PDB file of C-alpha atoms in Angstrom:
ATOM      1  CA  MET N   1      17.112  91.335 -18.179  1.00  0.00           C
ATOM      2  CA  LYS N   2      14.615  91.549 -15.372  1.00  0.00           C
ATOM      3  CA  GLN N   3      11.524  89.896 -17.635  1.00  0.00           C
ATOM      4  CA  PHE N   4      14.268  87.088 -19.472  1.00  0.00           C
ATOM      5  CA  PHE N   5      14.906  85.841 -15.617  1.00  0.00           C
ATOM      6  CA  LEU N   6      11.419  85.942 -14.639  1.00  0.00           C
ATOM      7  CA  ALA N   7      10.334  83.997 -18.053  1.00  0.00           C
ATOM      8  CA  SER N   8      13.203  81.791 -17.326  1.00  0.00           C
ATOM      9  CA  MET N   9      12.106  80.938 -14.026  1.00  0.00           C
ATOM     10  CA  LEU N  10       8.647  80.031 -14.941  1.00  0.00           C
ATOM     11  CA  ALA N  11       9.790  77.953 -17.581  1.00  0.00           C
ATOM     12  CA  GLY N  12      12.051  76.060 -15.085  1.00  0.00           C
ATOM     13  CA  ALA N  13       8.996  75.832 -12.854  1.00  0.00           C
ATOM     14  CA  LEU N  14       6.895  74.420 -15.679  1.00  0.00           C
ATOM     15  CA  ALA N  15       9.564  71.886 -16.419  1.00  0.00           C
ATOM     16  CA  LEU N  16       9.542  70.270 -12.906  1.00  0.00           C
ATOM     17  CA  PRO N  17       7.550  67.300 -12.644  1.00  0.00           C
ATOM     18  CA  ALA N  18       4.454  67.645 -10.756  1.00  0.00           C
ATOM     19  CA  PHE N  19       4.566  66.511  -6.990  1.00  0.00           C
ATOM     20  CA  ALA N  20       2.927  63.073  -6.429  1.00  0.00           C
ATOM     21  CA  ALA N  21      -0.248  62.859  -4.579  1.00  0.00           C
ATOM     22  CA  ASP N  22      -0.177  61.811  -1.071  1.00  0.00           C
ATOM     23  CA  TYR N  23      -2.682  59.214   0.054  1.00  0.00           C
ATOM     24  CA  THR N  24      -4.096  57.740   3.117  1.00  0.00           C
ATOM     25  CA  ILE N  25      -5.427  53.743   2.502  1.00  0.00           C
ATOM     26  CA  MET N  26      -7.780  52.722   4.762  1.00  0.00           C
ATOM     27  CA  ALA N  27      -7.750  48.941   5.745  1.00  0.00           C
ATOM     28  CA  PRO N  28     -11.038  48.069   7.353  1.00  0.00           C
ATOM     29  CA  ALA N  29     -10.059  45.202   8.971  1.00  0.00           C
ATOM     30  CA  ASN N  30      -7.263  44.465  11.874  1.00  0.00           C
ATOM     31  CA  PRO N  31      -3.606  44.282  11.261  1.00  0.00           C
ATOM     32  CA  GLY N  32      -2.335  40.800   9.776  1.00  0.00           C
ATOM     33  CA  GLY N  33      -5.275  39.998   7.232  1.00  0.00           C
ATOM     34  CA  GLY N  34      -5.559  40.297   3.645  1.00  0.00           C
ATOM     35  CA  TRP N  35      -6.656  43.782   3.582  1.00  0.00           C
ATOM     36  CA  ASP N  36      -4.097  45.026   5.986  1.00  0.00           C
ATOM     37  CA  GLN N  37      -1.841  43.232   3.678  1.00  0.00           C
ATOM     38  CA  THR N  38      -3.104  44.854   0.316  1.00  0.00           C
ATOM     39  CA  ALA N  39      -3.005  48.223   1.748  1.00  0.00           C
ATOM     40  CA  ARG N  40       0.329  48.069   2.901  1.00  0.00           C
ATOM     41  CA  SER N  41       1.532  46.580  -0.052  1.00  0.00           C
ATOM     42  CA  ILE N  42       0.141  49.313  -2.203  1.00  0.00           C
ATOM     43  CA  GLN N  43       1.913  51.758   0.278  1.00  0.00           C
ATOM     44  CA  SER N  44       5.297  49.929   0.074  1.00  0.00           C
ATOM     45  CA  VAL N  45       5.056  49.846  -4.048  1.00  0.00           C
ATOM     46  CA  MET N  46       3.647  53.323  -4.483  1.00  0.00           C
ATOM     47  CA  GLN N  47       6.361  55.001  -2.436  1.00  0.00           C
ATOM     48  CA  GLN N  48       9.116  52.294  -3.949  1.00  0.00           C
ATOM     49  CA  GLU N  49       8.184  53.337  -7.850  1.00  0.00           C
ATOM     50  CA  GLY N  50       7.562  57.139  -7.019  1.00  0.00           C
ATOM     51  CA  ILE N  51       3.996  57.181  -7.589  1.00  0.00           C
ATOM     52  CA  SER N  52       3.386  58.640  -4.378  1.00  0.00           C
ATOM     53  CA  ARG N  53       6.138  60.368  -1.771  1.00  0.00           C
ATOM     54  CA  ASN N  54       3.862  59.552   1.160  1.00  0.00           C
ATOM     55  CA  VAL N  55       1.371  56.710   1.839  1.00  0.00           C
ATOM     56  CA  GLN N  56      -0.076  56.230   4.997  1.00  0.00           C
ATOM     57  CA  VAL N  57      -2.465  52.792   6.409  1.00  0.00           C
ATOM     58  CA  GLN N  58      -5.469  53.303   8.321  1.00  0.00           C
ATOM     59  CA  ASN N  59      -6.641  50.296  10.001  1.00  0.00           C
ATOM     60  CA  VAL N  60     -10.369  50.701  10.927  1.00  0.00           C
ATOM     61  CA  PRO N  61     -11.786  47.072  11.787  1.00  0.00           C
ATOM     62  CA  GLY N  62     -15.267  45.419  12.300  1.00  0.00           C
ATOM     63  CA  ALA N  63     -18.366  44.107  10.879  1.00  0.00           C
ATOM     64  CA  GLY N  64     -16.304  42.807   7.660  1.00  0.00           C
ATOM     65  CA  GLY N  65     -15.286  45.991   6.530  1.00  0.00           C
ATOM     66  CA  THR N  66     -18.468  47.789   6.658  1.00  0.00           C
ATOM     67  CA  ILE N  67     -17.461  49.804   9.654  1.00  0.00           C
ATOM     68  CA  GLY N  68     -14.669  51.500   8.069  1.00  0.00           C
ATOM     69  CA  LEU N  69     -16.689  51.920   4.804  1.00  0.00           C
ATOM     70  CA  ALA N  70     -19.159  53.747   6.552  1.00  0.00           C
ATOM     71  CA  GLN N  71     -16.409  56.046   8.155  1.00  0.00           C
ATOM     72  CA  PHE N  72     -14.869  56.455   5.003  1.00  0.00           C
ATOM     73  CA  ALA N  73     -17.881  57.244   2.960  1.00  0.00           C
ATOM     74  CA  SER N  74     -18.815  60.007   5.491  1.00  0.00           C
ATOM     75  CA  GLN N  75     -15.420  61.665   6.551  1.00  0.00           C
ATOM     76  CA  ALA N  76     -13.505  61.173   3.502  1.00  0.00           C
ATOM     77  CA  SER N  77     -16.213  62.591   0.862  1.00  0.00           C
ATOM     78  CA  GLY N  78     -14.519  65.114  -1.830  1.00  0.00           C
ATOM     79  CA  ASN N  79     -11.011  64.047  -0.635  1.00  0.00           C
ATOM     80  CA  PRO N  80      -9.034  62.919  -3.724  1.00  0.00           C
ATOM     81  CA  ASN N  81      -6.102  61.636  -1.252  1.00  0.00           C
ATOM     82  CA  ALA N  82      -8.190  59.071   0.699  1.00  0.00           C
ATOM     83  CA  LEU N  83      -8.474  55.610  -0.573  1.00  0.00           C
ATOM     84  CA  ILE N  84     -10.139  52.284   0.778  1.00  0.00           C
ATOM     85  CA  VAL N  85      -9.343  48.703   0.118  1.00  0.00           C
ATOM     86  CA  GLY N  86     -12.236  46.371   0.063  1.00  0.00           C
ATOM     87  CA  GLY N  87     -13.112  43.259  -2.049  1.00  0.00           C
ATOM     88  CA  TYR N  88     -15.289  40.128  -2.162  1.00  0.00           C
ATOM     89  CA  VAL N  89     -15.606  39.778   1.626  1.00  0.00           C
ATOM     90  CA  MET N  90     -16.686  43.372   1.926  1.00  0.00           C
ATOM     91  CA  VAL N  91     -19.510  42.438  -0.812  1.00  0.00           C
ATOM     92  CA  GLY N  92     -20.672  39.532   1.452  1.00  0.00           C
ATOM     93  CA  ALA N  93     -20.736  41.747   4.548  1.00  0.00           C
ATOM     94  CA  ILE N  94     -22.698  44.741   3.279  1.00  0.00           C
ATOM     95  CA  LEU N  95     -25.499  42.074   2.483  1.00  0.00           C
ATOM     96  CA  THR N  96     -25.251  40.047   5.627  1.00  0.00           C
ATOM     97  CA  ASN N  97     -24.887  42.962   7.742  1.00  0.00           C
ATOM     98  CA  LYS N  98     -27.776  44.739   5.966  1.00  0.00           C
ATOM     99  CA  SER N  99     -25.397  47.826   6.070  1.00  0.00           C
ATOM    100  CA  PRO N 100     -26.838  51.301   4.786  1.00  0.00           C
ATOM    101  CA  VAL N 101     -23.616  52.130   3.503  1.00  0.00           C
ATOM    102  CA  THR N 102     -22.563  50.217   0.403  1.00  0.00           C
ATOM    103  CA  LEU N 103     -19.741  50.021  -2.340  1.00  0.00           C
ATOM    104  CA  LYS N 104     -22.439  52.746  -4.343  1.00  0.00           C
ATOM    105  CA  ASP N 105     -21.569  55.242  -1.728  1.00  0.00           C
ATOM    106  CA  VAL N 106     -17.776  55.430  -2.424  1.00  0.00           C
ATOM    107  CA  THR N 107     -15.861  55.359  -6.211  1.00  0.00           C
ATOM    108  CA  PRO N 108     -14.651  51.934  -6.997  1.00  0.00           C
ATOM    109  CA  ILE N 109     -11.575  52.525  -8.980  1.00  0.00           C
ATOM    110  CA  ALA N 110     -10.110  48.917  -9.939  1.00  0.00           C
ATOM    111  CA  ARG N 111      -9.801  45.135  -9.078  1.00  0.00           C
ATOM    112  CA  LEU N 112      -6.356  44.617  -8.127  1.00  0.00           C
ATOM    113  CA  THR N 113      -5.716  40.987  -7.063  1.00  0.00           C
ATOM    114  CA  GLY N 114      -7.241  37.493  -6.683  1.00  0.00           C
ATOM    115  CA  GLU N 115      -6.414  34.931  -4.288  1.00  0.00           C
ATOM    116  CA  TYR N 116      -7.741  31.508  -3.969  1.00  0.00           C
ATOM    117  CA  GLU N 117      -8.658  29.937  -0.591  1.00  0.00           C
ATOM    118  CA  ALA N 118      -6.848  27.336   1.388  1.00  0.00           C
ATOM    119  CA  ILE N 119      -8.228  24.964   4.022  1.00  0.00           C
ATOM    120  CA  VAL N 120      -5.456  24.004   6.862  1.00  0.00           C
ATOM    121  CA  VAL N 121      -5.201  22.221  10.300  1.00  0.00           C
ATOM    122  CA  PRO N 122      -2.900  22.416  12.789  1.00  0.00           C
ATOM    123  CA  ALA N 123       0.065  19.803  12.487  1.00  0.00           C
ATOM    124  CA  SER N 124      -1.342  18.009  15.518  1.00  0.00           C
ATOM    125  CA  SER N 125      -4.731  17.265  13.858  1.00  0.00           C
ATOM    126  CA  PRO N 126      -5.889  13.892  13.290  1.00  0.00           C
ATOM    127  CA  LEU N 127      -7.431  14.730  10.033  1.00  0.00           C
ATOM    128  CA  LYS N 128      -4.693  14.271   7.255  1.00  0.00           C
ATOM    129  CA  THR N 129      -6.777  15.077   4.007  1.00  0.00           C
ATOM    130  CA  MET N 130      -9.744  17.058   2.802  1.00  0.00           C
ATOM    131  CA  GLY N 131     -11.641  13.705   2.622  1.00  0.00           C
ATOM    132  CA  ASP N 132     -10.780  12.989   6.373  1.00  0.00           C
ATOM    133  CA  LEU N 133     -12.288  16.589   7.185  1.00  0.00           C
ATOM    134  CA  VAL N 134     -15.229  16.117   4.861  1.00  0.00           C
ATOM    135  CA  GLU N 135     -16.251  12.885   6.744  1.00  0.00           C
ATOM    136  CA  ALA N 136     -16.115  14.691  10.153  1.00  0.00           C
ATOM    137  CA  LEU N 137     -18.167  17.194   8.576  1.00  0.00           C
ATOM    138  CA  LYS N 138     -20.874  14.854   7.334  1.00  0.00           C
ATOM    139  CA  LYS N 139     -20.879  12.671  10.526  1.00  0.00           C
ATOM    140  CA  ASP N 140     -21.490  16.045  13.049  1.00  0.00           C
ATOM    141  CA  PRO N 141     -21.415  19.605  11.205  1.00  0.00           C
ATOM    142  CA  GLY N 142     -21.317  21.328  14.509  1.00  0.00           C
ATOM    143  CA  SER N 143     -18.054  19.228  15.756  1.00  0.00           C
ATOM    144  CA  VAL N 144     -16.411  20.956  13.099  1.00  0.00           C
ATOM    145  CA  SER N 145     -15.147  24.369  14.008  1.00  0.00           C
ATOM    146  CA  TRP N 146     -13.816  26.475  11.302  1.00  0.00           C
ATOM    147  CA  ALA N 147     -11.968  30.071  11.840  1.00  0.00           C
ATOM    148  CA  GLY N 148     -12.361  32.517   9.086  1.00  0.00           C
ATOM    149  CA  GLY N 149     -12.866  35.967   7.958  1.00  0.00           C
ATOM    150  CA  SER N 150     -15.785  38.116   8.710  1.00  0.00           C
ATOM    151  CA  ALA N 151     -19.322  36.713   8.628  1.00  0.00           C
ATOM    152  CA  GLY N 152     -20.568  36.706   4.868  1.00  0.00           C
ATOM    153  CA  GLY N 153     -17.219  36.885   3.453  1.00  0.00           C
ATOM    154  CA  THR N 154     -15.170  34.737   1.193  1.00  0.00           C
ATOM    155  CA  ASP N 155     -14.167  32.407   3.782  1.00  0.00           C
ATOM    156  CA  HIS N 156     -17.767  31.769   5.126  1.00  0.00           C
ATOM    157  CA  ILE N 157     -19.318  31.611   1.655  1.00  0.00           C
ATOM    158  CA  ALA N 158     -16.594  28.974   0.715  1.00  0.00           C
ATOM    159  CA  VAL N 159     -17.214  26.818   3.978  1.00  0.00           C
ATOM    160  CA  GLY N 160     -21.323  26.893   2.917  1.00  0.00           C
ATOM    161  CA  LEU N 161     -20.432  25.842  -0.306  1.00  0.00           C
ATOM    162  CA  ILE N 162     -18.239  22.960   0.784  1.00  0.00           C
ATOM    163  CA  ALA N 163     -21.086  21.830   3.207  1.00  0.00           C
ATOM    164  CA  LYS N 164     -23.780  22.317   0.717  1.00  0.00           C
ATOM    165  CA  ALA N 165     -21.472  19.937  -1.972  1.00  0.00           C
ATOM    166  CA  ALA N 166     -20.784  17.405   0.852  1.00  0.00           C
ATOM    167  CA  GLY N 167     -24.985  17.017   1.368  1.00  0.00           C
ATOM    168  CA  VAL N 168     -24.827  19.145   4.538  1.00  0.00           C
ATOM    169  CA  ASP N 169     -27.020  21.814   5.824  1.00  0.00           C
ATOM    170  CA  PRO N 170     -25.116  24.738   5.389  1.00  0.00           C
ATOM    171  CA  THR N 171     -27.182  26.291   8.391  1.00  0.00           C
ATOM    172  CA  LYS N 172     -25.495  23.976  10.526  1.00  0.00           C
ATOM    173  CA  ILE N 173     -21.799  24.638  10.220  1.00  0.00           C
ATOM    174  CA  ASN N 174     -20.173  26.005  12.941  1.00  0.00           C
ATOM    175  CA  TYR N 175     -18.154  28.800  11.456  1.00  0.00           C
ATOM    176  CA  ILE N 176     -16.554  31.245  13.637  1.00  0.00           C
ATOM    177  CA  ALA N 177     -15.797  34.745  12.321  1.00  0.00           C
ATOM    178  CA  PHE N 178     -12.434  36.731  13.119  1.00  0.00           C
ATOM    179  CA  SER N 179     -12.194  40.474  12.204  1.00  0.00           C
ATOM    180  CA  GLY N 180      -8.177  39.905  11.706  1.00  0.00           C
ATOM    181  CA  GLY N 181      -6.303  37.296  10.020  1.00  0.00           C
ATOM    182  CA  GLY N 182      -3.905  37.381  13.274  1.00  0.00           C
ATOM    183  CA  GLU N 183      -6.640  36.460  15.442  1.00  0.00           C
ATOM    184  CA  ALA N 184      -7.682  33.582  13.072  1.00  0.00           C
ATOM    185  CA  LEU N 185      -4.269  32.467  12.638  1.00  0.00           C
ATOM    186  CA  ALA N 186      -3.719  32.398  16.626  1.00  0.00           C
ATOM    187  CA  ALA N 187      -7.135  30.068  17.184  1.00  0.00           C
ATOM    188  CA  ILE N 188      -5.993  27.575  14.483  1.00  0.00           C
ATOM    189  CA  LEU N 189      -2.401  27.249  15.466  1.00  0.00           C
ATOM    190  CA  GLY N 190      -3.652  26.852  19.069  1.00  0.00           C
ATOM    191  CA  SER N 191      -5.933  24.243  18.137  1.00  0.00           C
ATOM    192  CA  GLN N 192      -8.799  26.350  19.507  1.00  0.00           C
ATOM    193  CA  VAL N 193     -10.927  25.236  16.135  1.00  0.00           C
ATOM    194  CA  THR N 194     -10.918  22.144  13.809  1.00  0.00           C
ATOM    195  CA  ALA N 195      -9.811  24.137  10.794  1.00  0.00           C
ATOM    196  CA  GLY N 196      -8.972  27.279   9.094  1.00  0.00           C
ATOM    197  CA  ILE N 197     -10.052  28.877   5.714  1.00  0.00           C
ATOM    198  CA  SER N 198      -8.360  32.016   4.256  1.00  0.00           C
ATOM    199  CA  GLY N 199      -6.110  33.128   1.395  1.00  0.00           C
ATOM    200  CA  TYR N 200      -2.765  30.989   0.953  1.00  0.00           C
ATOM    201  CA  GLY N 201      -0.686  33.906   1.299  1.00  0.00           C
ATOM    202  CA  GLU N 202      -1.939  34.482   5.137  1.00  0.00           C
ATOM    203  CA  PHE N 203      -0.947  30.729   5.960  1.00  0.00           C
ATOM    204  CA  GLU N 204       2.060  30.226   3.674  1.00  0.00           C
ATOM    205  CA  SER N 205       5.005  30.731   6.341  1.00  0.00           C
ATOM    206  CA  GLN N 206       3.166  28.320   8.926  1.00  0.00           C
ATOM    207  CA  VAL N 207       2.716  25.701   6.050  1.00  0.00           C
ATOM    208  CA  LYS N 208       6.151  25.789   4.718  1.00  0.00           C
ATOM    209  CA  SER N 209       7.499  25.759   8.643  1.00  0.00           C
ATOM    210  CA  GLY N 210       4.977  22.379   9.293  1.00  0.00           C
ATOM    211  CA  ALA N 211       2.990  24.339  11.995  1.00  0.00           C
ATOM    212  CA  LEU N 212       0.101  23.934   9.907  1.00  0.00           C
ATOM    213  CA  ARG N 213      -0.989  21.276   7.302  1.00  0.00           C
ATOM    214  CA  LEU N 214      -2.719  22.146   4.060  1.00  0.00           C
ATOM    215  CA  LEU N 215      -5.462  19.886   3.123  1.00  0.00           C
ATOM    216  CA  ALA N 216      -7.014  21.874  -0.229  1.00  0.00           C
ATOM    217  CA  VAL N 217      -7.135  24.815  -2.233  1.00  0.00           C
ATOM    218  CA  SER N 218     -10.107  26.350  -3.881  1.00  0.00           C
ATOM    219  CA  SER N 219      -8.802  26.442  -7.410  1.00  0.00           C
ATOM    220  CA  GLY N 220     -10.089  24.706 -10.440  1.00  0.00           C
ATOM    221  CA  GLU N 221      -6.660  23.259 -11.199  1.00  0.00           C
ATOM    222  CA  ARG N 222      -3.566  22.728  -8.887  1.00  0.00           C
ATOM    223  CA  LEU N 223      -1.567  25.840  -8.214  1.00  0.00           C
ATOM    224  CA  ASP N 224       2.211  26.248  -9.257  1.00  0.00           C
ATOM    225  CA  GLY N 225       4.572  25.967  -6.351  1.00  0.00           C
ATOM    226  CA  ILE N 226       1.758  24.951  -3.743  1.00  0.00           C
ATOM    227  CA  ASP N 227       1.631  21.422  -2.768  1.00  0.00           C
ATOM    228  CA  ALA N 228      -1.753  20.749  -2.420  1.00  0.00           C
ATOM    229  CA  PRO N 229      -4.910  19.011  -3.991  1.00  0.00           C
ATOM    230  CA  THR N 230      -8.039  21.240  -5.136  1.00  0.00           C
ATOM    231  CA  ILE N 231     -11.270  20.449  -3.302  1.00  0.00           C
ATOM    232  CA  LYS N 232     -12.414  19.532  -6.532  1.00  0.00           C
ATOM    233  CA  GLU N 233     -10.182  16.284  -6.040  1.00  0.00           C
ATOM    234  CA  SER N 234     -11.924  15.604  -2.956  1.00  0.00           C
ATOM    235  CA  GLY N 235     -15.115  15.155  -4.915  1.00  0.00           C
ATOM    236  CA  LEU N 236     -16.757  18.592  -4.246  1.00  0.00           C
ATOM    237  CA  ASN N 237     -17.311  20.731  -7.176  1.00  0.00           C
ATOM    238  CA  VAL N 238     -16.268  23.936  -5.174  1.00  0.00           C
ATOM    239  CA  VAL N 239     -14.440  26.650  -6.862  1.00  0.00           C
ATOM    240  CA  VAL N 240     -13.785  30.394  -4.831  1.00  0.00           C
ATOM    241  CA  GLU N 241     -11.538  33.177  -5.637  1.00  0.00           C
ATOM    242  CA  ASN N 242     -11.353  36.069  -3.503  1.00  0.00           C
ATOM    243  CA  TRP N 243     -10.483  39.298  -5.218  1.00  0.00           C
ATOM    244  CA  ARG N 244      -9.627  42.808  -3.653  1.00  0.00           C
ATOM    245  CA  MET N 245     -10.088  45.897  -4.974  1.00  0.00           C
ATOM    246  CA  ILE N 246      -9.320  50.101  -4.258  1.00  0.00           C
ATOM    247  CA  ALA N 247     -11.946  52.715  -4.003  1.00  0.00           C
ATOM    248  CA  ALA N 248     -11.768  56.446  -3.762  1.00  0.00           C
ATOM    249  CA  ALA N 249     -13.840  58.770  -1.583  1.00  0.00           C
ATOM    250  CA  PRO N 250     -17.357  59.923  -2.940  1.00  0.00           C
ATOM    251  CA  GLY N 251     -17.979  63.272  -4.316  1.00  0.00           C
ATOM    252  CA  LEU N 252     -14.691  63.450  -6.394  1.00  0.00           C
ATOM    253  CA  SER N 253     -14.458  65.382  -9.981  1.00  0.00           C
ATOM    254  CA  ASP N 254     -14.101  63.965 -13.159  1.00  0.00           C
ATOM    255  CA  GLU N 255     -10.540  65.207 -13.006  1.00  0.00           C
ATOM    256  CA  GLN N 256      -9.720  63.789  -9.372  1.00  0.00           C
ATOM    257  CA  LYS N 257     -11.055  60.495 -10.323  1.00  0.00           C
ATOM    258  CA  ALA N 258      -9.125  60.438 -13.478  1.00  0.00           C
ATOM    259  CA  ALA N 259      -5.748  61.355 -11.393  1.00  0.00           C
ATOM    260  CA  VAL N 260      -6.735  58.685  -8.495  1.00  0.00           C
ATOM    261  CA  SER N 261      -7.245  56.073 -11.491  1.00  0.00           C
ATOM    262  CA  SER N 262      -3.950  57.029 -13.356  1.00  0.00           C
ATOM    263  CA  ASP N 263      -1.819  56.333 -10.253  1.00  0.00           C
ATOM    264  CA  VAL N 264      -3.698  52.756  -9.473  1.00  0.00           C
ATOM    265  CA  GLU N 265      -2.782  51.849 -13.054  1.00  0.00           C
ATOM    266  CA  LYS N 266       0.812  52.987 -12.609  1.00  0.00           C
ATOM    267  CA  LEU N 267       0.614  50.751  -9.559  1.00  0.00           C
ATOM    268  CA  ALA N 268      -0.823  47.876 -11.205  1.00  0.00           C
ATOM    269  CA  LYS N 269       1.433  47.830 -14.399  1.00  0.00           C
ATOM    270  CA  SER N 270       4.960  48.513 -12.405  1.00  0.00           C
ATOM    271  CA  ALA N 271       7.432  46.053 -12.101  1.00  0.00           C
ATOM    272  CA  GLY N 272       7.318  46.307  -8.379  1.00  0.00           C
ATOM    273  CA  TRP N 273       3.890  45.695  -8.149  1.00  0.00           C
ATOM    274  CA  GLN N 274       4.283  42.404 -10.592  1.00  0.00           C
ATOM    275  CA  GLU N 275       7.195  41.453  -8.262  1.00  0.00           C
ATOM    276  CA  LEU N 276       5.141  41.513  -5.032  1.00  0.00           C
ATOM    277  CA  LEU N 277       2.169  39.656  -6.554  1.00  0.00           C
ATOM    278  CA  LYS N 278       4.705  36.799  -7.301  1.00  0.00           C
ATOM    279  CA  THR N 279       5.880  37.201  -3.692  1.00  0.00           C
ATOM    280  CA  LYS N 280       2.482  37.193  -2.011  1.00  0.00           C
ATOM    281  CA  GLY N 281       1.185  34.510  -4.239  1.00  0.00           C
ATOM    282  CA  TRP N 282      -1.576  36.445  -5.334  1.00  0.00           C
ATOM    283  CA  GLU N 283      -3.320  36.797  -8.909  1.00  0.00           C
ATOM    284  CA  ASP N 284      -2.715  39.750 -11.294  1.00  0.00           C
ATOM    285  CA  THR N 285      -6.745  40.316 -11.920  1.00  0.00           C
ATOM    286  CA  TYR N 286      -6.687  44.091 -12.479  1.00  0.00           C
ATOM    287  CA  LEU N 287      -9.386  45.629 -14.014  1.00  0.00           C
ATOM    288  CA  ALA N 288     -10.750  49.221 -14.257  1.00  0.00           C
ATOM    289  CA  GLY N 289     -13.053  51.667 -15.429  1.00  0.00           C
ATOM    290  CA  ASP N 290     -16.695  50.628 -16.978  1.00  0.00           C
ATOM    291  CA  ALA N 291     -15.384  46.897 -17.130  1.00  0.00           C
ATOM    292  CA  PHE N 292     -14.854  47.096 -13.441  1.00  0.00           C
ATOM    293  CA  LYS N 293     -18.155  48.573 -12.425  1.00  0.00           C
ATOM    294  CA  GLU N 294     -19.914  45.983 -14.728  1.00  0.00           C
ATOM    295  CA  GLN N 295     -18.140  43.002 -13.313  1.00  0.00           C
ATOM    296  CA  LEU N 296     -18.637  44.433  -9.835  1.00  0.00           C
ATOM    297  CA  ALA N 297     -22.421  44.639 -10.200  1.00  0.00           C
ATOM    298  CA  LYS N 298     -22.279  41.130 -11.658  1.00  0.00           C
ATOM    299  CA  ASP N 299     -20.215  39.934  -8.750  1.00  0.00           C
ATOM    300  CA  ILE N 300     -22.517  41.584  -6.104  1.00  0.00           C
ATOM    301  CA  SER N 301     -25.902  40.289  -7.482  1.00  0.00           C
ATOM    302  CA  ALA N 302     -24.094  36.766  -7.706  1.00  0.00           C
ATOM    303  CA  THR N 303     -22.917  36.863  -3.872  1.00  0.00           C
ATOM    304  CA  GLU N 304     -26.342  37.729  -2.856  1.00  0.00           C
ATOM    305  CA  GLY N 305     -27.462  34.534  -4.636  1.00  0.00           C
ATOM    306  CA  VAL N 306     -25.012  32.343  -3.138  1.00  0.00           C
ATOM    307  CA  LEU N 307     -25.728  34.112   0.307  1.00  0.00           C
ATOM    308  CA  LYS N 308     -29.285  33.279   0.099  1.00  0.00           C
ATOM    309  CA  ASP N 309     -28.238  30.004  -1.065  1.00  0.00           C
ATOM    310  CA  ILE N 310     -26.693  28.692   2.023  1.00  0.00           C
ATOM    311  CA  GLY N 311     -28.977  30.547   4.286  1.00  0.00           C
ATOM    312  CA  LEU N 312     -26.889  33.863   5.253  1.00  0.00           C
ATOM    313  CA  VAL N 313     -29.205  36.012   3.584  1.00  0.00           C
ATOM    314  CA  GLN N 314     -32.903  35.943   3.773  1.00  0.00           C
TER     315      GLN N 314
END
């Protein structure tokens, strides 16, 4: 009877679902920006979908994410419950800051989202169109100040490409880098800068309220649900898409990496995540495994070429 009771308890225990892993996600930027929004979106959906019962978000801002990246690589090594968000901005920041810690020092898991750039001005600005902004840039590049994310990131690259396409020396642009989207937004709304550039999601509510005027988006075609022309329509052949990824700590076993990858795949394919992408206006660019590794290597190489081309990397 005793043996039967013990066997029944063991069978019952084996039948119970395994506890979901708890995660801590580092957003290597201040609250309010794209990485912070991405980390908190992952937090929300992972808990909502039962992928993880407890997810915490930690903000470590500075230097385009490279301060957080260095801290993560050194302090989280071997920890399967530690994650970090990053992306195109971080790739550029690593190169422009000559960071000794790179994405090779963590474990990239998957690319999750993509978002096109949006160019805005305060509602009170005399600049009514992208053409007006380009004309002002051509007339006096230094007089046009741009608020965007970290130096060497997607926003900075996009402004450099716009200048180059307009026949303006990209090294003459007056780009003001902010480590958090909230700070940049405040500068734009306060008319402390000529224009702002970031992902559309960071400006959407202010555009809809009329506080900001949306001049253009950096997509190849007009975007559904967004009333704005493309940069290409102003005569500049510029298309830029930001992308965001999630990575795990270095030093994980194959089993640990597989478990994290499985949870991220569940996230990316969940109904909650798909609904959130629509709400945020983010593109679903999910790519994982060896395919993501190969694409990441290509993106790093291409980014280095662009940064050299516009004078941000020697």
